[in-house]
Structures are given as structure tokens and as C-alpha cells.
Coordinates of C-alpha atoms in Angstrom, one line a residue:
M1 CA 124.4 86.5 93.2
A2 CA 123.1 89.7 94.7
T3 CA 119.6 90.5 95.5
L4 CA 117.3 93.5 95.4
L5 CA 117.4 95.0 98.8
A6 CA 115.1 97.4 100.6
A7 CA 114.9 98.5 104.2
I8 CA 113.5 101.3 106.3
L9 CA 115.4 104.5 106.4
T10 CA 115.8 105.3 110.1
G11 CA 116.6 108.6 111.8
C12 CA 113.9 110.6 110.0
T13 CA 111.7 113.0 111.9
A14 CA 108.2 111.5 112.1
P15 CA 105.7 113.7 110.1
A16 CA 102.5 115.0 111.7
V17 CA 99.4 112.8 111.6
H18 CA 96.7 114.1 109.3
P19 CA 93.8 115.8 111.2
G20 CA 90.9 113.4 111.6
S21 CA 93.1 110.4 111.6
S22 CA 93.8 108.3 114.6
E23 CA 97.1 108.8 116.4
V24 CA 99.6 106.0 115.8
S25 CA 99.3 103.5 118.6
N26 CA 102.3 102.5 120.7
A27 CA 101.1 98.9 120.6
A28 CA 103.1 96.4 118.5
T29 CA 102.5 96.8 114.8
P30 CA 100.3 94.1 113.4
A31 CA 101.8 91.9 110.7
P32 CA 101.1 93.0 107.1
T33 CA 98.1 91.4 105.6
A34 CA 97.0 91.3 102.0
I35 CA 94.4 93.9 100.9
A36 CA 91.8 93.4 98.3
E37 CA 93.1 92.5 94.8
E38 CA 92.5 94.8 91.9
D39 CA 90.3 93.8 89.0
T40 CA 92.9 94.5 86.4
V41 CA 96.7 94.1 86.2
K42 CA 98.4 97.3 85.1
K43 CA 101.5 97.3 83.0
I44 CA 104.1 99.8 84.1
P45 CA 105.8 101.4 81.1
G46 CA 109.6 101.0 80.6
L47 CA 112.5 102.9 79.0
S48 CA 112.1 101.4 75.6
D49 CA 110.8 104.6 74.1
L50 CA 114.3 106.1 74.3
P51 CA 116.7 105.4 71.5
P52 CA 119.4 102.8 72.5
G53 CA 122.6 104.6 73.5
T54 CA 120.8 107.6 74.9
L55 CA 122.9 108.9 77.9
I56 CA 120.6 109.2 80.8
A57 CA 122.9 109.6 83.9
T58 CA 126.5 110.4 84.8
G59 CA 128.5 110.5 88.0
D60 CA 132.1 110.8 89.3
F61 CA 133.3 108.4 91.9
S62 CA 135.3 109.5 95.0
G63 CA 136.3 107.8 98.3
V64 CA 139.1 105.8 99.8
G65 CA 141.5 107.2 97.2
T66 CA 139.2 105.8 94.4
T67 CA 138.4 107.9 91.3
G68 CA 136.5 107.1 88.1
K69 CA 133.3 107.8 86.2
I70 CA 130.0 106.1 85.6
Q71 CA 127.6 106.5 82.6
I72 CA 124.2 105.0 82.3
K73 CA 122.5 104.6 78.9
A74 CA 119.2 103.4 77.6
N75 CA 119.4 100.1 75.8
G76 CA 116.0 99.7 74.2
A77 CA 114.7 97.4 77.0
D78 CA 111.5 98.0 78.9
H79 CA 113.4 97.8 82.2
G80 CA 117.0 98.2 82.9
F81 CA 119.9 100.0 81.1
D82 CA 123.6 99.8 80.2
V83 CA 126.3 100.9 82.6
T84 CA 129.8 101.9 81.7
L85 CA 132.6 102.4 84.3
T86 CA 135.7 104.2 83.1
G87 CA 139.0 105.3 84.7
L88 CA 138.5 103.4 88.0
Q89 CA 141.7 103.8 90.0
P90 CA 142.6 101.6 91.8
V91 CA 140.8 98.9 89.9
P92 CA 138.0 97.1 91.8
L93 CA 139.0 94.4 94.3
A94 CA 138.0 90.9 93.7
G95 CA 134.3 90.5 94.7
A96 CA 133.5 94.2 94.6
S97 CA 130.1 95.1 93.3
L98 CA 128.1 98.0 92.0
E99 CA 124.9 99.2 93.6
L100 CA 122.5 102.0 92.7
N101 CA 121.1 103.3 96.0
S102 CA 118.1 105.6 96.7
L103 CA 120.0 107.6 99.4
P104 CA 122.2 110.6 98.7
S105 CA 126.0 110.1 98.4
T106 CA 126.4 111.9 101.7
A107 CA 124.7 109.1 103.6
S108 CA 126.8 107.0 105.9
E109 CA 127.9 103.4 105.1
W110 CA 125.3 102.1 107.6
E111 CA 122.5 104.2 106.0
L112 CA 123.5 103.1 102.5
Q113 CA 123.2 99.5 103.7
Q114 CA 119.6 100.2 104.7
G115 CA 118.5 102.2 101.7
F116 CA 116.5 100.7 98.8
S117 CA 119.1 99.4 96.4
Y118 CA 119.7 97.8 93.1
Y119 CA 122.7 95.5 92.6
R120 CA 124.5 94.1 89.6
Y121 CA 124.3 90.4 89.9
D122 CA 128.0 89.6 89.1
A123 CA 131.1 90.9 90.8
L124 CA 132.8 93.8 89.0
S125 CA 135.8 93.0 86.7
Q126 CA 139.2 93.9 88.1
V127 CA 139.9 96.4 85.3
S128 CA 139.6 100.2 85.2
D129 CA 137.1 100.3 82.2
Q130 CA 134.1 98.0 81.9
A131 CA 130.6 97.9 80.6
F132 CA 127.5 95.7 81.3
S133 CA 123.7 95.7 81.3
T134 CA 121.5 95.5 84.3
P135 CA 119.1 92.5 84.4
G136 CA 115.5 92.8 83.3
V137 CA 112.5 92.8 85.6
D138 CA 112.1 89.0 85.5
Y139 CA 115.6 88.7 87.0
G140 CA 115.3 91.2 89.8
G141 CA 115.4 94.4 87.7
F142 CA 113.5 97.5 88.8
E143 CA 110.0 98.2 87.4
T144 CA 109.8 101.8 86.5
N145 CA 110.2 104.1 83.5
D146 CA 111.8 106.8 85.7
P147 CA 114.9 105.5 87.7
R148 CA 115.8 109.0 89.0
F149 CA 115.1 107.7 92.6
M150 CA 118.5 105.9 92.3
R151 CA 120.5 108.8 93.6
T152 CA 123.9 107.3 94.3
A153 CA 126.2 104.7 92.6
V154 CA 128.1 102.7 95.3
I155 CA 131.1 100.4 94.8
W156 CA 131.1 97.9 97.6
A157 CA 134.1 95.7 98.7
A158 CA 133.1 92.2 99.6
P159 CA 135.2 90.4 102.3
P160 CA 136.4 86.9 101.4
G161 CA 133.5 84.4 101.3
A162 CA 130.8 87.1 101.7
P163 CA 127.9 87.6 99.2
I164 CA 128.2 90.4 96.7
G165 CA 127.1 93.7 98.1
L166 CA 128.3 93.1 101.7
G167 CA 131.4 94.7 103.1
S168 CA 132.6 98.3 103.1
V169 CA 132.0 101.3 100.8
I170 CA 134.9 101.8 98.4
A171 CA 133.5 104.8 96.6
T172 CA 130.3 106.7 95.8
A173 CA 129.1 108.8 92.9
T174 CA 126.1 111.2 92.9
L175 CA 124.1 110.4 89.8
T176 CA 123.0 113.3 87.6
W177 CA 120.0 112.1 85.6
D178 CA 118.9 113.5 82.2
L179 CA 115.7 111.7 81.2
P180 CA 113.9 113.4 78.2
N181 CA 110.2 114.2 78.6
M182 CA 109.9 112.8 82.1
P183 CA 107.2 114.5 84.2
A184 CA 107.9 116.3 87.4
G185 CA 105.5 114.0 89.2
P186 CA 101.9 114.1 90.3
T187 CA 100.2 116.6 92.6
V188 CA 98.9 114.9 95.7
T189 CA 96.0 116.2 97.6
D190 CA 94.1 114.3 100.4
H191 CA 90.4 114.3 99.7
G192 CA 89.5 112.4 102.9
S193 CA 88.8 108.9 104.0
A194 CA 86.6 106.8 101.7
E195 CA 85.7 103.2 101.1
G196 CA 88.8 101.3 100.2
A197 CA 91.1 104.1 101.4
R198 CA 90.6 104.5 105.2
G199 CA 94.3 104.5 106.2
Q200 CA 96.3 107.1 108.1
V201 CA 97.8 110.0 106.3
S202 CA 100.9 111.9 107.5
I203 CA 101.5 115.5 106.5
G204 CA 104.8 117.3 105.8
A205 CA 105.9 120.7 106.9
D206 CA 104.4 122.3 103.8
G207 CA 101.0 120.9 104.5
T208 CA 101.0 118.3 101.7
P209 CA 100.6 114.5 102.3
V210 CA 103.9 112.7 102.5
S211 CA 103.0 109.2 103.4
Y212 CA 100.0 106.8 103.9
R213 CA 99.6 103.8 106.2
I214 CA 97.5 101.3 104.3
A215 CA 94.4 99.9 106.2
P216 CA 92.9 96.4 105.8
N217 CA 90.5 96.2 102.8
D218 CA 92.1 99.3 101.1
T219 CA 92.6 99.0 97.4
E220 CA 95.1 100.6 95.1
N221 CA 92.5 102.3 93.0
A222 CA 90.7 103.8 96.0
I223 CA 93.9 105.0 97.6
A224 CA 94.9 106.7 94.4
A225 CA 91.5 108.3 94.0
R226 CA 91.7 109.6 97.6
F227 CA 94.8 111.6 96.7
G228 CA 93.6 112.7 93.3
I229 CA 96.2 110.6 91.4
T230 CA 96.2 107.5 89.2
P231 CA 97.3 104.0 90.3
D232 CA 100.3 104.4 87.9
D233 CA 101.2 107.6 89.8
L234 CA 101.0 105.7 93.1
E235 CA 103.4 103.1 91.8
W236 CA 105.7 105.8 90.4
L237 CA 105.9 107.3 93.9
N238 CA 106.7 103.8 95.3
P239 CA 109.2 102.2 92.9
D240 CA 110.3 99.8 95.7
R241 CA 106.8 98.6 96.3
F242 CA 105.4 98.1 92.8
G243 CA 102.6 95.5 92.1
D244 CA 101.8 93.1 94.9
R245 CA 104.4 94.7 97.1
L246 CA 102.2 97.8 97.3
N247 CA 99.1 95.9 98.2
L248 CA 99.7 95.1 101.8
A249 CA 97.9 96.4 104.8
N250 CA 99.8 97.9 107.7
I251 CA 102.7 99.2 105.6
T252 CA 103.4 102.8 105.0
I253 CA 103.8 104.0 101.4
N254 CA 105.3 107.2 100.0
L255 CA 103.3 110.2 98.6
S256 CA 106.2 112.6 98.2
M257 CA 108.1 113.2 95.0
D258 CA 111.2 114.0 97.0
S259 CA 111.2 110.7 98.8
R260 CA 110.8 108.2 95.9
G261 CA 112.7 105.0 96.8
L262 CA 113.0 105.8 100.5
R263 CA 111.1 103.9 103.1
W264 CA 109.0 105.5 105.8

């Protein structure tokens, strides 16, 4: 059984620290600690507003002589979707698995191993055409109504005795998403440090906030208010850190639409 994996994307150029914020210390990073709990629990919407069978993503596999196609369709569930693989040649090896990764298909095998990923729980069938549903949120599924941060489908080969998802990359496919009525994303503006949002902001080359390091006693509502967005927007920007995974001090969360699903 595979697990939901997430890791820090390395090799990125560190963005500038927001004026007025402390420089990042060279001292050892303190262990994450829980920040204040929110008064209410927010329900993140799902994909169930789309008619079952709606085609929402496609891609063409290539690599190691492998070809084939992937289609992703809504299935009426709040979280998750149906996946169809067609024309896979050669057919998947025993133990091979499918992953949807946040990194582009041009990423190296090592980088793909580090990127936020979503695995199918069972090994792929050893046939050219197959279809299955991804598990729901209670079984490790993603929790978002907008899975466009899953940029690449990866077929992994598992060596004998290894868990699903380990091994070498057999093929990748760039996913082209078509999600009706999905917003472009929130506009993020830093309104300055405030009670419950006293962490450190990093700024991108265009002058907009790209990430935020959570400080002790920060709250999700206050962080969202600091950047002129809603808590739901904040979770949309951080699909790998939804719910309690977002509410930790001394972690860095994403504020950039272009970096959804990637770790700072």
C-alpha cells in the first residue's frame, strides 16, 4: 500500500526576505510546534459539483520506450476522481504504480521522488488498458476542489520486494487540466505583521509575496487576513498542508499560485 508523500523541493533559489522581517538565522531550525487552534472547522469543497464522467485532465506518456495515454474524469465524489490508462506499451511491469506529482514532467527522477505526490494504493494491472478510482480523503486522498497542482503523471517500477512507488521512473505524462469555472487564484498582498500573523514573508522577483514562515501563536485566520485572502484561499494555495498540517509553527507555507503543491 502506498502512502501520500511530500518532501521539500531542493535546488530552488531562495527568495528575498520581506523588508521589516528578520533575516533567517543560520542557527538550527527549531522543531515545528502547534499554533493556536481555530474556533471553527472549515469544510474544503470537493469535485462533486461536476457531472460524473466530466473529462478534467489528459496526458500522453513517454519514456524508456513506453507510450500510452491517461484520462482523468470527475466521478461525483467530493474528493478523488476516475483514472483511465489506455494503450500502455509495453504493459506495466509487476509492482508498477501510478503517481500524480506536483513537479513538471521535465523534473529528474530524484526530484520526482521529492515532490508532493499522490499514489494509487494498488499496483497497476499488467495490461495496456485499465481504469480505477482514486481513494477518498479518509483513505489518503487529496483534499481540494482544484487538483491542477498535480502537474505530472508518473509510472514507477518497483523492484522485487519494494513498496509500491519506489524504484525507477518508467514514463511520465504532462497533465493538461480542464476544470470548468475554476478561479485563477487569489491576489496576495502583504498588509504587514499583526497579532496572530507575525511570521516572516519572502518576496518574489515581481515584488509579490511567495512564501510565509509561520511563527508561534500564529493563526490561520490572522495569516489569511494579513495577506488579504480567506482561510480557504490559504488552504487552496497549500493543498499539501491542508487542515492541521497547515497549523504548525516554524514551517514555510506557499503564497504563490505558480507554486501550489511545491514545498519551500
